[in-house]
Amino acid sequence: MSPKVDPFVQHFRASAPYIHAHRGRTFVIMFGGEAVASKDLRTLLYDVALLHSLGVRVVLVAGARPQIDEALARRGVEPQFEGDLRVTDDVALQCVKEAVGATRVELEALLSMGLPNSPMAGAALRVATGNFVMAQPVGVVDGVDYQHTGKPRRIDADAIRQRLDDGAIVVLTPIGYSATGEAFNISSHDVAAATATALGADKLIGLLEGEGVLDVEGLPPSQLSPHEAEQILRSGRDLGHHVERHLTAAIQACRGGVPRAHLVARQSEGSLLRELFTRDGVGTM
């Protein structure tokens, strides 16, 4: 009779092929401002630090929509949207800068943790931020002037790769800069898709809010082709803004040459690790 294998040992052995496969790969991980405001942010960053320790080259793209809306509310200003796109006037741009700055500081602070007896003990992580995203204005579309709302024009992939080569985790936020020195508010999903494409990343990973949303009879499909994902978007199903933008970014990245995009429910415990280091995963690839 074979000796009973401890479940931890069994799971650890089963993860070995994925540890080998992911070492040296580049993953772009996108999440919304809801994750930044969540009490679970620290646990998420523990898992990101673990990926880094296993040799994964990590780029984080953090959204800030709820933080921007809160900053506007403090000024007594209603957010302006046309469809899913924010109209960024002068006041909104100041709120974007405020919210994005606070988000960046929060992420840098938590990634600097190294207390003994904590999951990040001795991690000594370096975080790199910078003007890696070049932007251009959205301009006037269907009679709407989007003012300081922009879209990615170019990603400085060489500069990001250099930081990754130096062993840093790169953090990007939804602000881009023009050649004339202007700042533009950009969708974090657009930043993530453009960055994954420019880097030739191995994976784009989106952390969804809610329960995993591309449900088929209560369960998320394990795999979709870009064409199937486009059909879901065209079907008229009410997926919610957050899921639609993540799914669109995943399609853009795959169409741009990124081999795999994964969408996983952020609030499911350990979903990032379970998606990457188990055979069946927990999300949609």
Short mmCIF file of C-alpha atoms in Angstrom, two decimals:
data_model
loop_
_atom_site.label_atom_id
_atom_site.label_comp_id
_atom_site.label_asym_id
_atom_site.label_seq_id
_atom_site.Cartn_x
_atom_site.Cartn_y
_atom_site.Cartn_z
CA MET A 1 0.00 0.00 0.00
CA SER A 2 1.37 3.40 -1.00
CA PRO A 3 1.89 5.88 1.81
CA LYS A 4 -0.69 8.64 2.01
CA VAL A 5 0.65 11.84 0.46
CA ASP A 6 0.19 15.04 2.42
CA PRO A 7 -2.21 17.35 0.47
CA PHE A 8 0.27 20.23 0.67
CA VAL A 9 3.03 18.10 -0.84
CA GLN A 10 0.65 16.83 -3.51
CA HIS A 11 -0.45 20.34 -4.52
CA PHE A 12 3.10 21.66 -4.42
CA ARG A 13 4.33 18.89 -6.70
CA ALA A 14 1.40 19.44 -9.05
CA SER A 15 2.29 23.13 -9.36
CA ALA A 16 5.92 22.41 -10.36
CA PRO A 17 5.29 22.30 -14.14
CA TYR A 18 3.63 25.72 -13.98
CA ILE A 19 6.42 27.17 -11.85
CA HIS A 20 8.92 26.07 -14.51
CA ALA A 21 6.71 27.29 -17.37
CA HIS A 22 6.12 30.77 -15.90
CA ARG A 23 9.72 31.56 -14.86
CA GLY A 24 11.09 34.42 -16.95
CA ARG A 25 7.69 35.16 -18.52
CA THR A 26 6.11 38.60 -18.61
CA PHE A 27 2.61 38.98 -17.15
CA VAL A 28 0.57 42.20 -17.29
CA ILE A 29 -2.01 42.18 -14.47
CA MET A 30 -4.87 44.69 -14.57
CA PHE A 31 -7.31 45.49 -11.79
CA GLY A 32 -9.74 48.27 -10.99
CA GLY A 33 -9.77 50.92 -8.32
CA GLU A 34 -12.18 48.71 -6.41
CA ALA A 35 -9.26 46.35 -5.71
CA VAL A 36 -7.12 49.25 -4.52
CA ALA A 37 -9.84 50.32 -2.07
CA SER A 38 -10.46 46.75 -0.88
CA LYS A 39 -9.27 45.30 2.41
CA ASP A 40 -8.00 42.39 0.29
CA LEU A 41 -5.41 44.52 -1.54
CA ARG A 42 -2.66 43.44 0.82
CA THR A 43 -3.38 39.74 0.14
CA LEU A 44 -3.45 40.38 -3.62
CA LEU A 45 -0.04 42.02 -3.43
CA TYR A 46 1.28 39.10 -1.37
CA ASP A 47 0.35 36.88 -4.31
CA VAL A 48 1.96 39.30 -6.78
CA ALA A 49 5.13 39.23 -4.67
CA LEU A 50 5.04 35.42 -4.76
CA LEU A 51 4.84 35.48 -8.56
CA HIS A 52 7.83 37.81 -8.61
CA SER A 53 9.79 35.53 -6.29
CA LEU A 54 9.13 32.64 -8.70
CA GLY A 55 10.76 34.54 -11.53
CA VAL A 56 7.71 36.07 -13.21
CA ARG A 57 8.26 39.55 -14.71
CA VAL A 58 5.24 41.51 -13.45
CA VAL A 59 3.63 44.69 -14.74
CA LEU A 60 0.67 45.94 -12.66
CA VAL A 61 -1.93 48.24 -14.22
CA ALA A 62 -4.18 49.78 -11.56
CA GLY A 63 -7.41 51.60 -12.26
CA ALA A 64 -8.76 54.48 -10.19
CA ARG A 65 -12.35 55.12 -11.34
CA PRO A 66 -14.02 55.00 -7.87
CA GLN A 67 -11.21 57.11 -6.38
CA ILE A 68 -11.66 59.73 -9.12
CA ASP A 69 -15.43 59.78 -8.53
CA GLU A 70 -14.84 60.24 -4.79
CA ALA A 71 -12.47 63.14 -5.43
CA LEU A 72 -15.09 64.77 -7.66
CA ALA A 73 -17.79 64.23 -5.01
CA ARG A 74 -15.64 66.01 -2.42
CA ARG A 75 -15.71 69.02 -4.74
CA GLY A 76 -19.46 68.70 -5.28
CA VAL A 77 -19.00 67.80 -8.97
CA GLU A 78 -20.92 65.08 -10.81
CA PRO A 79 -18.83 62.70 -12.94
CA GLN A 80 -19.43 63.11 -16.68
CA PHE A 81 -19.52 60.06 -18.94
CA GLU A 82 -20.46 59.48 -22.55
CA GLY A 83 -21.09 55.76 -22.69
CA ASP A 84 -18.24 54.16 -20.79
CA LEU A 85 -15.77 56.99 -21.41
CA ARG A 86 -15.18 59.76 -18.89
CA VAL A 87 -15.27 63.36 -20.08
CA THR A 88 -12.25 64.84 -18.31
CA ASP A 89 -12.55 68.61 -17.89
CA ASP A 90 -10.05 70.72 -15.93
CA VAL A 91 -11.59 69.88 -12.54
CA ALA A 92 -11.81 66.17 -13.37
CA LEU A 93 -8.16 66.14 -14.47
CA GLN A 94 -7.10 67.50 -11.08
CA CYS A 95 -9.14 64.74 -9.44
CA VAL A 96 -7.52 62.16 -11.72
CA LYS A 97 -4.06 63.36 -10.68
CA GLU A 98 -5.04 63.29 -7.01
CA ALA A 99 -6.58 59.82 -7.17
CA VAL A 100 -3.84 58.28 -9.30
CA GLY A 101 -1.12 59.74 -7.10
CA ALA A 102 -2.73 58.28 -3.97
CA THR A 103 -3.18 54.91 -5.70
CA ARG A 104 0.46 54.79 -6.73
CA VAL A 105 1.67 55.63 -3.23
CA GLU A 106 -0.59 52.95 -1.70
CA LEU A 107 0.73 50.27 -4.05
CA GLU A 108 4.36 51.30 -3.55
CA ALA A 109 3.91 51.29 0.23
CA LEU A 110 2.35 47.81 0.35
CA LEU A 111 4.92 46.38 -2.05
CA SER A 112 7.63 47.71 0.27
CA MET A 113 6.48 45.55 3.18
CA GLY A 114 8.99 43.08 4.58
CA LEU A 115 8.04 42.38 8.17
CA PRO A 116 9.39 39.16 9.71
CA ASN A 117 6.83 36.35 9.87
CA SER A 118 4.76 37.94 7.10
CA PRO A 119 4.24 36.57 3.56
CA MET A 120 6.60 39.26 2.21
CA ALA A 121 9.36 38.79 4.78
CA GLY A 122 12.70 39.51 3.15
CA ALA A 123 11.13 40.15 -0.26
CA ALA A 124 12.97 43.48 -0.80
CA LEU A 125 10.85 44.31 -3.83
CA ARG A 126 11.71 47.24 -6.07
CA VAL A 127 8.85 49.15 -7.69
CA ALA A 128 9.28 51.16 -10.89
CA THR A 129 6.92 53.84 -12.14
CA GLY A 130 7.45 56.50 -14.79
CA ASN A 131 6.31 58.18 -17.97
CA PHE A 132 6.07 54.92 -19.88
CA VAL A 133 2.70 55.69 -21.52
CA MET A 134 2.60 58.26 -24.31
CA ALA A 135 -0.92 59.57 -24.92
CA GLN A 136 -2.96 61.44 -27.46
CA PRO A 137 -6.34 63.13 -26.94
CA VAL A 138 -9.56 61.34 -27.82
CA GLY A 139 -10.71 64.71 -29.15
CA VAL A 140 -14.24 65.43 -30.34
CA VAL A 141 -16.35 62.36 -31.12
CA ASP A 142 -20.01 62.63 -32.23
CA GLY A 143 -20.08 66.22 -31.05
CA VAL A 144 -18.64 65.45 -27.59
CA ASP A 145 -15.37 67.10 -26.61
CA TYR A 146 -13.60 64.67 -24.29
CA GLN A 147 -11.06 67.38 -23.34
CA HIS A 148 -8.32 65.78 -21.19
CA THR A 149 -9.41 62.20 -21.89
CA GLY A 150 -6.81 60.38 -23.94
CA LYS A 151 -5.85 57.05 -25.42
CA PRO A 152 -2.49 55.30 -25.68
CA ARG A 153 -0.31 56.56 -28.50
CA ARG A 154 2.84 54.62 -27.72
CA ILE A 155 4.16 52.47 -24.87
CA ASP A 156 7.86 52.84 -24.04
CA ALA A 157 8.36 49.08 -24.03
CA ASP A 158 12.17 49.31 -23.97
CA ALA A 159 12.11 51.37 -20.77
CA ILE A 160 9.66 48.95 -19.12
CA ARG A 161 11.79 45.95 -20.14
CA GLN A 162 14.85 47.60 -18.65
CA ARG A 163 13.08 47.97 -15.29
CA LEU A 164 11.91 44.36 -15.47
CA ASP A 165 15.45 43.24 -16.34
CA ASP A 166 16.61 45.07 -13.21
CA GLY A 167 14.24 42.94 -11.13
CA ALA A 168 11.56 45.56 -10.47
CA ILE A 169 7.78 45.25 -10.51
CA VAL A 170 6.48 47.94 -12.88
CA VAL A 171 3.34 49.83 -11.81
CA LEU A 172 1.28 51.72 -14.38
CA THR A 173 -1.69 53.97 -13.70
CA PRO A 174 -4.35 55.49 -16.01
CA ILE A 175 -2.42 58.63 -16.92
CA GLY A 176 -0.44 59.20 -20.11
CA TYR A 177 1.65 62.09 -21.33
CA SER A 178 1.85 63.90 -24.65
CA ALA A 179 4.90 65.21 -26.47
CA THR A 180 3.83 68.72 -25.45
CA GLY A 181 3.91 67.85 -21.75
CA GLU A 182 0.17 67.46 -21.19
CA ALA A 183 -1.33 64.77 -18.96
CA PHE A 184 -4.32 62.75 -20.15
CA ASN A 185 -6.74 60.47 -18.33
CA ILE A 186 -6.70 57.05 -20.05
CA SER A 187 -8.74 53.93 -19.41
CA SER A 188 -6.59 51.51 -17.41
CA HIS A 189 -7.95 48.69 -19.60
CA ASP A 190 -6.59 50.44 -22.71
CA VAL A 191 -3.26 50.95 -20.95
CA ALA A 192 -3.10 47.26 -20.02
CA ALA A 193 -3.94 45.99 -23.50
CA ALA A 194 -1.53 48.38 -25.20
CA THR A 195 1.24 47.56 -22.73
CA ALA A 196 0.82 43.78 -23.06
CA THR A 197 0.88 44.12 -26.85
CA ALA A 198 3.91 46.44 -26.93
CA LEU A 199 5.90 44.23 -24.55
CA GLY A 200 4.96 41.03 -26.35
CA ALA A 201 3.79 39.83 -22.93
CA ASP A 202 3.10 36.16 -22.38
CA LYS A 203 -0.15 36.84 -20.54
CA LEU A 204 -2.63 39.62 -19.83
CA ILE A 205 -4.52 38.86 -16.61
CA GLY A 206 -7.66 40.75 -15.64
CA LEU A 207 -8.99 40.63 -12.08
CA LEU A 208 -12.75 41.00 -12.28
CA GLU A 209 -15.03 42.41 -9.64
CA GLY A 210 -17.95 40.21 -8.64
CA GLU A 211 -18.33 36.50 -9.07
CA GLY A 212 -16.75 35.76 -12.35
CA VAL A 213 -19.33 37.03 -14.66
CA LEU A 214 -18.96 35.24 -17.97
CA ASP A 215 -21.27 32.63 -16.50
CA VAL A 216 -22.70 29.69 -18.42
CA GLU A 217 -25.22 27.90 -16.21
CA GLY A 218 -23.59 29.41 -13.15
CA LEU A 219 -19.99 28.60 -14.07
CA PRO A 220 -17.47 30.66 -16.02
CA PRO A 221 -16.36 29.06 -19.33
CA SER A 222 -12.79 27.85 -18.98
CA GLN A 223 -11.78 28.94 -22.48
CA LEU A 224 -12.92 31.36 -25.15
CA SER A 225 -11.44 32.28 -28.50
CA PRO A 226 -11.25 36.01 -29.31
CA HIS A 227 -14.06 35.44 -31.82
CA GLU A 228 -16.28 33.82 -29.18
CA ALA A 229 -15.50 36.67 -26.78
CA GLU A 230 -16.50 39.19 -29.45
CA GLN A 231 -19.78 37.33 -29.93
CA ILE A 232 -20.49 37.65 -26.20
CA LEU A 233 -19.92 41.42 -26.40
CA ARG A 234 -22.22 41.70 -29.44
CA SER A 235 -24.92 39.52 -27.88
CA GLY A 236 -26.39 42.38 -25.87
CA ARG A 237 -25.94 40.57 -22.55
CA ASP A 238 -25.65 42.94 -19.62
CA LEU A 239 -22.15 42.07 -18.46
CA GLY A 240 -21.61 45.34 -16.63
CA HIS A 241 -19.04 48.02 -17.43
CA HIS A 242 -16.19 46.36 -15.56
CA VAL A 243 -16.48 43.00 -17.31
CA GLU A 244 -17.04 44.50 -20.75
CA ARG A 245 -13.89 46.61 -20.49
CA HIS A 246 -11.82 43.67 -19.22
CA LEU A 247 -13.14 41.41 -21.98
CA THR A 248 -12.46 44.07 -24.62
CA ALA A 249 -8.90 44.51 -23.34
CA ALA A 250 -8.37 40.73 -23.43
CA ILE A 251 -9.56 40.60 -27.04
CA GLN A 252 -7.35 43.54 -28.03
CA ALA A 253 -4.31 41.94 -26.44
CA CYS A 254 -4.90 38.55 -28.10
CA ARG A 255 -5.52 40.21 -31.46
CA GLY A 256 -2.27 42.12 -30.88
CA GLY A 257 -0.24 38.95 -30.46
CA VAL A 258 -0.43 38.18 -26.73
CA PRO A 259 -0.77 34.36 -26.57
CA ARG A 260 -3.06 34.15 -23.54
CA ALA A 261 -5.42 36.42 -21.64
CA HIS A 262 -7.03 35.29 -18.39
CA LEU A 263 -10.06 36.76 -16.62
CA VAL A 264 -10.48 35.70 -12.99
CA ALA A 265 -12.70 36.84 -10.12
CA ARG A 266 -10.58 38.98 -7.80
CA GLN A 267 -12.69 38.33 -4.71
CA SER A 268 -12.29 34.56 -4.95
CA GLU A 269 -9.57 33.61 -2.45
CA GLY A 270 -6.24 32.98 -4.17
CA SER A 271 -7.81 33.15 -7.64
CA LEU A 272 -4.66 34.52 -9.27
CA LEU A 273 -2.52 31.64 -7.99
CA ARG A 274 -5.17 29.00 -8.63
CA GLU A 275 -5.57 30.18 -12.23
CA LEU A 276 -1.84 30.11 -12.91
CA PHE A 277 -0.67 27.08 -10.94
CA THR A 278 -3.45 24.49 -11.28
CA ARG A 279 -4.40 22.38 -14.25
CA ASP A 280 -8.03 23.51 -14.53
CA GLY A 281 -7.68 27.06 -13.23
CA VAL A 282 -10.62 29.06 -11.90
CA GLY A 283 -11.28 31.68 -14.56
CA THR A 284 -11.69 32.13 -18.29
CA MET A 285 -8.71 31.92 -20.65
#
